Amino acid sequence: MSRILVTGANGQLGKSIQEIAKNAKDLHYIFKSSKELDITDSLQVNSILSYQSFDYCINCAAYTNVENAERNPEVAHRVNALGVANIAHACSKNEVILIHISTDYVFDGRKEGPYTINDPTNPINMYGKSKLKGEEYIQAILKEFFIIRTSWLYSQYGNNFYKTILEKAKEGIDLKITDEQTGCPTKASNLAGFISKLIVAKSEAYGIHHFTDGIAMSWFDFAQKIIDDNGLEGSVHLEKVKNYRTFAQRPKNSVLE
């Protein structure tokens, strides 16, 4: 039976993995929220990985607020880079295979087509830079790891674009959504299923992987799909805008192959 530690277990992906764990055979999951296990505390990380025998660690812990990362880069770096290094060192010491979740934001968005795992990285905001640094630490420290880049994650849990659009549409609030950014929305439960399959298969396809639901669209297109899929076409006005501005720069194209 494989024993699996899941960090950041109260996030979207962590909770989606918890759903899968209910019916998992020959897999024993231990879930730790960010409050229960602070990955920036190397002593905590070393303690749990040294004194409990794990085969895998799925790192879902991350600082994901892109806007706040721009204002507080040191906080993003501490979690997304140094915290990941802590996990990588502990996994190396205890022969644990690390499955780490990364992001489409490691790319600058200037490419016309989908990004492959071999394309050069060039993040344009502090969130992306901190996540890329975490990737680099893993590759320098470990030989057996999976770095899974994903994009536009959504679920019934936490705060995400899907839930926000659905709630506002149900309330009849007019929506102005940009079509200047293109990516691939990814359902967290699908990503959780992919990770589970890697473990069940005892995959040795170590390295960087891209995982999305495979359909590229703009934020406007995604909002329209959410409205249509929930039968709310007549209850809300959706307007396409070009002048959507945020504090942090965001890649115009972050489609992952």
PDB file of C-alpha atoms in Angstrom:
ATOM      1  CA  MET A   1       0.000   0.000   0.000  1.00  0.00           C
ATOM      2  CA  SER A   2       1.366   3.408  -0.993  1.00  0.00           C
ATOM      3  CA  ARG A   3       1.385   6.083   1.689  1.00  0.00           C
ATOM      4  CA  ILE A   4       0.875   9.615   0.400  1.00  0.00           C
ATOM      5  CA  LEU A   5       1.307  12.949   2.143  1.00  0.00           C
ATOM      6  CA  VAL A   6      -0.783  15.795   0.715  1.00  0.00           C
ATOM      7  CA  THR A   7       0.226  19.329   1.708  1.00  0.00           C
ATOM      8  CA  GLY A   8      -2.067  22.332   1.296  1.00  0.00           C
ATOM      9  CA  ALA A   9      -4.953  19.917   1.679  1.00  0.00           C
ATOM     10  CA  ASN A  10      -7.678  22.554   2.150  1.00  0.00           C
ATOM     11  CA  GLY A  11      -7.164  24.149  -1.257  1.00  0.00           C
ATOM     12  CA  GLN A  12      -9.122  23.332  -4.410  1.00  0.00           C
ATOM     13  CA  LEU A  13      -6.878  20.500  -5.507  1.00  0.00           C
ATOM     14  CA  GLY A  14      -6.314  19.180  -2.006  1.00  0.00           C
ATOM     15  CA  LYS A  15     -10.053  18.866  -1.422  1.00  0.00           C
ATOM     16  CA  SER A  16     -10.515  17.249  -4.834  1.00  0.00           C
ATOM     17  CA  ILE A  17      -7.872  14.670  -3.900  1.00  0.00           C
ATOM     18  CA  GLN A  18      -9.738  14.094  -0.643  1.00  0.00           C
ATOM     19  CA  GLU A  19     -12.816  13.142  -2.680  1.00  0.00           C
ATOM     20  CA  ILE A  20     -10.798  10.629  -4.693  1.00  0.00           C
ATOM     21  CA  ALA A  21      -9.211   9.253  -1.528  1.00  0.00           C
ATOM     22  CA  LYS A  22     -12.619   8.133  -0.234  1.00  0.00           C
ATOM     23  CA  ASN A  23     -12.714   5.352  -2.831  1.00  0.00           C
ATOM     24  CA  ALA A  24      -8.987   4.721  -3.238  1.00  0.00           C
ATOM     25  CA  LYS A  25      -7.752   1.152  -2.930  1.00  0.00           C
ATOM     26  CA  ASP A  26      -4.199   0.380  -1.819  1.00  0.00           C
ATOM     27  CA  LEU A  27      -3.543   4.097  -1.291  1.00  0.00           C
ATOM     28  CA  HIS A  28      -3.347   5.634   2.164  1.00  0.00           C
ATOM     29  CA  TYR A  29      -3.527   9.427   2.190  1.00  0.00           C
ATOM     30  CA  ILE A  30      -2.469  11.742   5.008  1.00  0.00           C
ATOM     31  CA  PHE A  31      -3.843  15.257   4.489  1.00  0.00           C
ATOM     32  CA  LYS A  32      -2.235  18.308   6.040  1.00  0.00           C
ATOM     33  CA  SER A  33      -3.636  21.810   5.656  1.00  0.00           C
ATOM     34  CA  SER A  34      -1.316  24.818   5.543  1.00  0.00           C
ATOM     35  CA  LYS A  35      -2.173  25.465   9.190  1.00  0.00           C
ATOM     36  CA  GLU A  36      -1.261  21.915  10.165  1.00  0.00           C
ATOM     37  CA  LEU A  37       1.944  21.858   8.124  1.00  0.00           C
ATOM     38  CA  ASP A  38       3.751  25.086   7.265  1.00  0.00           C
ATOM     39  CA  ILE A  39       6.059  24.186   4.376  1.00  0.00           C
ATOM     40  CA  THR A  40       8.182  27.279   5.075  1.00  0.00           C
ATOM     41  CA  ASP A  41       9.171  25.670   8.397  1.00  0.00           C
ATOM     42  CA  SER A  42      11.907  23.195   7.490  1.00  0.00           C
ATOM     43  CA  LEU A  43      11.757  21.554  10.930  1.00  0.00           C
ATOM     44  CA  GLN A  44       8.060  20.762  10.533  1.00  0.00           C
ATOM     45  CA  VAL A  45       8.573  19.421   7.019  1.00  0.00           C
ATOM     46  CA  ASN A  46      11.556  17.270   8.026  1.00  0.00           C
ATOM     47  CA  SER A  47       9.748  15.971  11.067  1.00  0.00           C
ATOM     48  CA  ILE A  48       6.684  14.632   9.279  1.00  0.00           C
ATOM     49  CA  LEU A  49       8.629  13.143   6.376  1.00  0.00           C
ATOM     50  CA  SER A  50      11.292  11.614   8.633  1.00  0.00           C
ATOM     51  CA  TYR A  51       9.059  10.037  11.251  1.00  0.00           C
ATOM     52  CA  GLN A  52       6.272   8.779   9.000  1.00  0.00           C
ATOM     53  CA  SER A  53       7.015   6.463   6.118  1.00  0.00           C
ATOM     54  CA  PHE A  54       5.692   7.995   2.876  1.00  0.00           C
ATOM     55  CA  ASP A  55       6.081   6.850  -0.700  1.00  0.00           C
ATOM     56  CA  TYR A  56       4.794  10.071  -2.260  1.00  0.00           C
ATOM     57  CA  CYS A  57       4.303  13.711  -1.312  1.00  0.00           C
ATOM     58  CA  ILE A  58       1.781  15.707  -3.330  1.00  0.00           C
ATOM     59  CA  ASN A  59       2.571  19.371  -2.757  1.00  0.00           C
ATOM     60  CA  CYS A  60      -0.598  21.430  -3.215  1.00  0.00           C
ATOM     61  CA  ALA A  61       0.593  24.147  -0.828  1.00  0.00           C
ATOM     62  CA  ALA A  62       1.207  27.438  -2.607  1.00  0.00           C
ATOM     63  CA  TYR A  63       0.800  31.193  -2.430  1.00  0.00           C
ATOM     64  CA  THR A  64      -1.589  31.692  -5.366  1.00  0.00           C
ATOM     65  CA  ASN A  65      -2.819  35.281  -5.030  1.00  0.00           C
ATOM     66  CA  VAL A  66      -1.227  36.789  -8.139  1.00  0.00           C
ATOM     67  CA  GLU A  67      -2.044  40.383  -7.237  1.00  0.00           C
ATOM     68  CA  ASN A  68      -0.775  40.145  -3.674  1.00  0.00           C
ATOM     69  CA  ALA A  69       2.358  38.325  -4.830  1.00  0.00           C
ATOM     70  CA  GLU A  70       3.240  41.464  -6.795  1.00  0.00           C
ATOM     71  CA  ARG A  71       2.875  43.583  -3.671  1.00  0.00           C
ATOM     72  CA  ASN A  72       4.487  41.044  -1.319  1.00  0.00           C
ATOM     73  CA  PRO A  73       7.092  39.208  -3.423  1.00  0.00           C
ATOM     74  CA  GLU A  74       9.018  38.037  -0.375  1.00  0.00           C
ATOM     75  CA  VAL A  75       5.964  36.159   0.925  1.00  0.00           C
ATOM     76  CA  ALA A  76       5.355  34.472  -2.435  1.00  0.00           C
ATOM     77  CA  HIS A  77       9.038  33.531  -2.656  1.00  0.00           C
ATOM     78  CA  ARG A  78       9.065  32.123   0.864  1.00  0.00           C
ATOM     79  CA  VAL A  79       6.154  29.761   0.132  1.00  0.00           C
ATOM     80  CA  ASN A  80       6.496  28.973  -3.573  1.00  0.00           C
ATOM     81  CA  ALA A  81      10.292  28.742  -3.697  1.00  0.00           C
ATOM     82  CA  LEU A  82      11.878  28.251  -0.261  1.00  0.00           C
ATOM     83  CA  GLY A  83       8.977  26.157   1.032  1.00  0.00           C
ATOM     84  CA  VAL A  84       9.238  23.908  -2.015  1.00  0.00           C
ATOM     85  CA  ALA A  85      12.989  23.575  -1.431  1.00  0.00           C
ATOM     86  CA  ASN A  86      12.228  22.426   2.128  1.00  0.00           C
ATOM     87  CA  ILE A  87       9.928  19.709   0.796  1.00  0.00           C
ATOM     88  CA  ALA A  88      12.410  18.653  -1.888  1.00  0.00           C
ATOM     89  CA  HIS A  89      15.254  18.300   0.620  1.00  0.00           C
ATOM     90  CA  ALA A  90      13.067  16.258   2.991  1.00  0.00           C
ATOM     91  CA  CYS A  91      11.860  14.050   0.120  1.00  0.00           C
ATOM     92  CA  SER A  92      15.469  13.482  -0.966  1.00  0.00           C
ATOM     93  CA  LYS A  93      16.544  12.554   2.540  1.00  0.00           C
ATOM     94  CA  ASN A  94      13.658  10.108   3.029  1.00  0.00           C
ATOM     95  CA  GLU A  95      13.396   8.659  -0.501  1.00  0.00           C
ATOM     96  CA  VAL A  96       9.929  10.096  -1.131  1.00  0.00           C
ATOM     97  CA  ILE A  97       8.726  10.814  -4.671  1.00  0.00           C
ATOM     98  CA  LEU A  98       7.542  14.425  -4.957  1.00  0.00           C
ATOM     99  CA  ILE A  99       4.543  15.411  -7.065  1.00  0.00           C
ATOM    100  CA  HIS A 100       4.539  19.190  -7.237  1.00  0.00           C
ATOM    101  CA  ILE A 101       1.889  21.455  -8.774  1.00  0.00           C
ATOM    102  CA  SER A 102       3.141  24.369 -10.849  1.00  0.00           C
ATOM    103  CA  THR A 103       1.594  26.872 -13.218  1.00  0.00           C
ATOM    104  CA  ASP A 104       1.199  28.204 -16.751  1.00  0.00           C
ATOM    105  CA  TYR A 105       2.469  31.533 -15.412  1.00  0.00           C
ATOM    106  CA  VAL A 106       6.071  30.383 -15.740  1.00  0.00           C
ATOM    107  CA  PHE A 107       5.695  31.501 -19.395  1.00  0.00           C
ATOM    108  CA  ASP A 108       5.533  35.075 -20.708  1.00  0.00           C
ATOM    109  CA  GLY A 109       2.539  34.572 -23.021  1.00  0.00           C
ATOM    110  CA  ARG A 110       4.236  35.840 -26.174  1.00  0.00           C
ATOM    111  CA  LYS A 111       4.146  32.522 -28.036  1.00  0.00           C
ATOM    112  CA  GLU A 112       1.364  32.120 -30.601  1.00  0.00           C
ATOM    113  CA  GLY A 113       0.758  28.402 -30.100  1.00  0.00           C
ATOM    114  CA  PRO A 114       0.499  26.164 -27.037  1.00  0.00           C
ATOM    115  CA  TYR A 115       3.486  25.941 -24.707  1.00  0.00           C
ATOM    116  CA  THR A 116       5.329  22.613 -24.566  1.00  0.00           C
ATOM    117  CA  ILE A 117       7.381  21.311 -21.660  1.00  0.00           C
ATOM    118  CA  ASN A 118      10.516  22.174 -23.651  1.00  0.00           C
ATOM    119  CA  ASP A 119       9.690  25.833 -24.286  1.00  0.00           C
ATOM    120  CA  PRO A 120      11.859  28.369 -22.448  1.00  0.00           C
ATOM    121  CA  THR A 121      10.308  29.850 -19.330  1.00  0.00           C
ATOM    122  CA  ASN A 122      10.141  33.595 -18.787  1.00  0.00           C
ATOM    123  CA  PRO A 123       7.626  34.632 -16.103  1.00  0.00           C
ATOM    124  CA  ILE A 124       6.395  38.229 -16.202  1.00  0.00           C
ATOM    125  CA  ASN A 125       5.011  38.523 -12.667  1.00  0.00           C
ATOM    126  CA  MET A 126       6.236  37.729  -9.164  1.00  0.00           C
ATOM    127  CA  TYR A 127       3.868  34.784  -8.747  1.00  0.00           C
ATOM    128  CA  GLY A 128       5.261  33.126 -11.876  1.00  0.00           C
ATOM    129  CA  LYS A 129       8.840  33.904 -10.846  1.00  0.00           C
ATOM    130  CA  SER A 130       8.349  32.357  -7.413  1.00  0.00           C
ATOM    131  CA  LYS A 131       6.757  29.227  -8.889  1.00  0.00           C
ATOM    132  CA  LEU A 132       9.566  28.852 -11.426  1.00  0.00           C
ATOM    133  CA  LYS A 133      12.135  29.126  -8.648  1.00  0.00           C
ATOM    134  CA  GLY A 134      10.349  26.296  -6.859  1.00  0.00           C
ATOM    135  CA  GLU A 135      10.610  24.180 -10.010  1.00  0.00           C
ATOM    136  CA  GLU A 136      14.330  24.932 -10.240  1.00  0.00           C
ATOM    137  CA  TYR A 137      14.920  23.897  -6.623  1.00  0.00           C
ATOM    138  CA  ILE A 138      13.157  20.569  -7.219  1.00  0.00           C
ATOM    139  CA  GLN A 139      15.209  19.828 -10.325  1.00  0.00           C
ATOM    140  CA  ALA A 140      18.446  20.670  -8.517  1.00  0.00           C
ATOM    141  CA  ILE A 141      17.660  18.580  -5.435  1.00  0.00           C
ATOM    142  CA  LEU A 142      15.708  15.545  -6.677  1.00  0.00           C
ATOM    143  CA  LYS A 143      16.021  12.878  -9.345  1.00  0.00           C
ATOM    144  CA  GLU A 144      12.574  11.315  -8.927  1.00  0.00           C
ATOM    145  CA  PHE A 145       9.873  13.977  -9.146  1.00  0.00           C
ATOM    146  CA  PHE A 146       6.841  15.083 -11.112  1.00  0.00           C
ATOM    147  CA  ILE A 147       6.331  18.794 -11.746  1.00  0.00           C
ATOM    148  CA  ILE A 148       2.811  19.202 -13.109  1.00  0.00           C
ATOM    149  CA  ARG A 149       2.033  22.582 -14.639  1.00  0.00           C
ATOM    150  CA  THR A 150      -1.666  23.337 -14.878  1.00  0.00           C
ATOM    151  CA  SER A 151      -3.839  26.375 -15.577  1.00  0.00           C
ATOM    152  CA  TRP A 152      -7.068  28.151 -14.662  1.00  0.00           C
ATOM    153  CA  LEU A 153      -7.995  25.638 -11.963  1.00  0.00           C
ATOM    154  CA  TYR A 154     -11.622  25.576 -10.848  1.00  0.00           C
ATOM    155  CA  SER A 155     -13.869  23.463  -8.630  1.00  0.00           C
ATOM    156  CA  GLN A 156     -16.758  23.699  -6.202  1.00  0.00           C
ATOM    157  CA  TYR A 157     -14.243  24.589  -3.503  1.00  0.00           C
ATOM    158  CA  GLY A 158     -12.663  27.891  -2.484  1.00  0.00           C
ATOM    159  CA  ASN A 159     -12.521  31.019  -4.619  1.00  0.00           C
ATOM    160  CA  ASN A 160     -12.197  30.640  -8.363  1.00  0.00           C
ATOM    161  CA  PHE A 161     -13.400  32.179 -11.617  1.00  0.00           C
ATOM    162  CA  TYR A 162     -16.064  29.533 -12.240  1.00  0.00           C
ATOM    163  CA  LYS A 163     -17.740  30.008  -8.873  1.00  0.00           C
ATOM    164  CA  THR A 164     -17.556  33.816  -9.089  1.00  0.00           C
ATOM    165  CA  ILE A 165     -19.150  33.969 -12.552  1.00  0.00           C
ATOM    166  CA  LEU A 166     -21.834  31.444 -11.625  1.00  0.00           C
ATOM    167  CA  GLU A 167     -22.803  33.301  -8.437  1.00  0.00           C
ATOM    168  CA  LYS A 168     -22.966  36.686 -10.189  1.00  0.00           C
ATOM    169  CA  ALA A 169     -24.909  35.248 -13.113  1.00  0.00           C
ATOM    170  CA  LYS A 170     -27.476  33.720 -10.756  1.00  0.00           C
ATOM    171  CA  GLU A 171     -27.878  37.139  -9.134  1.00  0.00           C
ATOM    172  CA  GLY A 172     -28.352  38.772 -12.525  1.00  0.00           C
ATOM    173  CA  ILE A 173     -25.276  40.977 -12.164  1.00  0.00           C
ATOM    174  CA  ASP A 174     -23.975  42.329 -15.487  1.00  0.00           C
ATOM    175  CA  LEU A 175     -20.525  40.995 -16.295  1.00  0.00           C
ATOM    176  CA  LYS A 176     -17.630  42.634 -18.125  1.00  0.00           C
ATOM    177  CA  ILE A 177     -14.977  40.045 -18.953  1.00  0.00           C
ATOM    178  CA  THR A 178     -11.730  40.356 -20.895  1.00  0.00           C
ATOM    179  CA  ASP A 179     -10.917  38.369 -24.013  1.00  0.00           C
ATOM    180  CA  GLU A 180      -7.266  39.462 -23.991  1.00  0.00           C
ATOM    181  CA  GLN A 181      -6.020  36.377 -22.127  1.00  0.00           C
ATOM    182  CA  THR A 182      -6.219  32.812 -23.439  1.00  0.00           C
ATOM    183  CA  GLY A 183      -5.652  29.611 -21.509  1.00  0.00           C
ATOM    184  CA  CYS A 184      -7.102  26.204 -20.708  1.00  0.00           C
ATOM    185  CA  PRO A 185      -9.585  25.942 -17.824  1.00  0.00           C
ATOM    186  CA  THR A 186      -8.905  22.827 -15.763  1.00  0.00           C
ATOM    187  CA  LYS A 187     -11.303  21.091 -13.417  1.00  0.00           C
ATOM    188  CA  ALA A 188      -9.487  20.273 -10.182  1.00  0.00           C
ATOM    189  CA  SER A 189     -11.079  16.825  -9.964  1.00  0.00           C
ATOM    190  CA  ASN A 190      -9.616  15.933 -13.370  1.00  0.00           C
ATOM    191  CA  LEU A 191      -6.138  16.952 -12.234  1.00  0.00           C
ATOM    192  CA  ALA A 192      -6.625  14.962  -9.026  1.00  0.00           C
ATOM    193  CA  GLY A 193      -7.549  11.938 -11.139  1.00  0.00           C
ATOM    194  CA  PHE A 194      -4.417  12.333 -13.272  1.00  0.00           C
ATOM    195  CA  ILE A 195      -2.215  12.453 -10.177  1.00  0.00           C
ATOM    196  CA  SER A 196      -3.939   9.365  -8.760  1.00  0.00           C
ATOM    197  CA  LYS A 197      -3.288   7.457 -11.996  1.00  0.00           C
ATOM    198  CA  LEU A 198       0.418   8.327 -11.852  1.00  0.00           C
ATOM    199  CA  ILE A 199       0.621   6.836  -8.369  1.00  0.00           C
ATOM    200  CA  VAL A 200      -1.487   3.741  -9.064  1.00  0.00           C
ATOM    201  CA  ALA A 201       0.570   2.997 -12.184  1.00  0.00           C
ATOM    202  CA  LYS A 202       3.810   3.601 -10.247  1.00  0.00           C
ATOM    203  CA  SER A 203       4.827   5.771 -13.172  1.00  0.00           C
ATOM    204  CA  GLU A 204       8.501   6.484 -13.689  1.00  0.00           C
ATOM    205  CA  ALA A 205       7.885   9.205 -16.288  1.00  0.00           C
ATOM    206  CA  TYR A 206       9.647  11.678 -14.031  1.00  0.00           C
ATOM    207  CA  GLY A 207      10.120  15.319 -14.956  1.00  0.00           C
ATOM    208  CA  ILE A 208       7.856  18.132 -16.093  1.00  0.00           C
ATOM    209  CA  HIS A 209       4.322  17.475 -17.297  1.00  0.00           C
ATOM    210  CA  HIS A 210       1.530  19.740 -18.541  1.00  0.00           C
ATOM    211  CA  PHE A 211      -2.038  18.888 -17.570  1.00  0.00           C
ATOM    212  CA  THR A 212      -5.200  20.807 -18.505  1.00  0.00           C
ATOM    213  CA  ASP A 213      -8.646  19.926 -19.801  1.00  0.00           C
ATOM    214  CA  GLY A 214      -7.260  20.652 -23.261  1.00  0.00           C
ATOM    215  CA  ILE A 215      -9.690  23.283 -24.571  1.00  0.00           C
ATOM    216  CA  ALA A 216      -8.205  26.739 -25.132  1.00  0.00           C
ATOM    217  CA  MET A 217     -10.423  29.774 -24.593  1.00  0.00           C
ATOM    218  CA  SER A 218     -10.392  33.352 -23.356  1.00  0.00           C
ATOM    219  CA  TRP A 219     -11.776  34.395 -19.991  1.00  0.00           C
ATOM    220  CA  PHE A 220     -14.765  35.805 -21.888  1.00  0.00           C
ATOM    221  CA  ASP A 221     -15.315  32.463 -23.641  1.00  0.00           C
ATOM    222  CA  PHE A 222     -15.045  30.649 -20.319  1.00  0.00           C
ATOM    223  CA  ALA A 223     -17.612  32.962 -18.730  1.00  0.00           C
ATOM    224  CA  GLN A 224     -19.970  32.400 -21.666  1.00  0.00           C
ATOM    225  CA  LYS A 225     -19.556  28.629 -21.299  1.00  0.00           C
ATOM    226  CA  ILE A 226     -20.293  28.785 -17.561  1.00  0.00           C
ATOM    227  CA  ILE A 227     -23.466  30.772 -18.240  1.00  0.00           C
ATOM    228  CA  ASP A 228     -24.582  28.467 -21.061  1.00  0.00           C
ATOM    229  CA  ASP A 229     -23.823  25.232 -19.193  1.00  0.00           C
ATOM    230  CA  ASN A 230     -25.944  26.387 -16.263  1.00  0.00           C
ATOM    231  CA  GLY A 231     -28.894  27.585 -18.382  1.00  0.00           C
ATOM    232  CA  LEU A 232     -28.464  31.229 -17.403  1.00  0.00           C
ATOM    233  CA  GLU A 233     -28.304  32.764 -20.893  1.00  0.00           C
ATOM    234  CA  GLY A 234     -31.321  34.999 -20.408  1.00  0.00           C
ATOM    235  CA  SER A 235     -30.631  36.140 -16.862  1.00  0.00           C
ATOM    236  CA  VAL A 236     -27.341  38.015 -17.251  1.00  0.00           C
ATOM    237  CA  HIS A 237     -25.689  40.427 -19.673  1.00  0.00           C
ATOM    238  CA  LEU A 238     -22.143  39.439 -20.592  1.00  0.00           C
ATOM    239  CA  GLU A 239     -19.966  42.093 -22.214  1.00  0.00           C
ATOM    240  CA  LYS A 240     -16.563  41.613 -23.814  1.00  0.00           C
ATOM    241  CA  VAL A 241     -13.947  44.180 -22.762  1.00  0.00           C
ATOM    242  CA  LYS A 242     -10.400  44.922 -23.926  1.00  0.00           C
ATOM    243  CA  ASN A 243      -9.227  47.301 -21.219  1.00  0.00           C
ATOM    244  CA  TYR A 244      -9.149  44.906 -18.262  1.00  0.00           C
ATOM    245  CA  ARG A 245      -6.239  45.976 -16.064  1.00  0.00           C
ATOM    246  CA  THR A 246      -4.607  44.317 -13.071  1.00  0.00           C
ATOM    247  CA  PHE A 247      -1.675  45.277 -10.885  1.00  0.00           C
ATOM    248  CA  ALA A 248       0.260  42.186 -11.929  1.00  0.00           C
ATOM    249  CA  GLN A 249       1.114  41.541 -15.564  1.00  0.00           C
ATOM    250  CA  ARG A 250      -0.463  38.381 -16.917  1.00  0.00           C
ATOM    251  CA  PRO A 251       0.492  36.313 -19.961  1.00  0.00           C
ATOM    252  CA  LYS A 252      -1.825  36.865 -22.922  1.00  0.00           C
ATOM    253  CA  ASN A 253      -1.401  33.278 -24.039  1.00  0.00           C
ATOM    254  CA  SER A 254      -0.821  30.594 -21.438  1.00  0.00           C
ATOM    255  CA  VAL A 255      -2.226  27.592 -23.306  1.00  0.00           C
ATOM    256  CA  LEU A 256      -0.337  24.450 -22.267  1.00  0.00           C
ATOM    257  CA  GLU A 257       0.129  21.594 -24.725  1.00  0.00           C
TER     258      GLU A 257
END
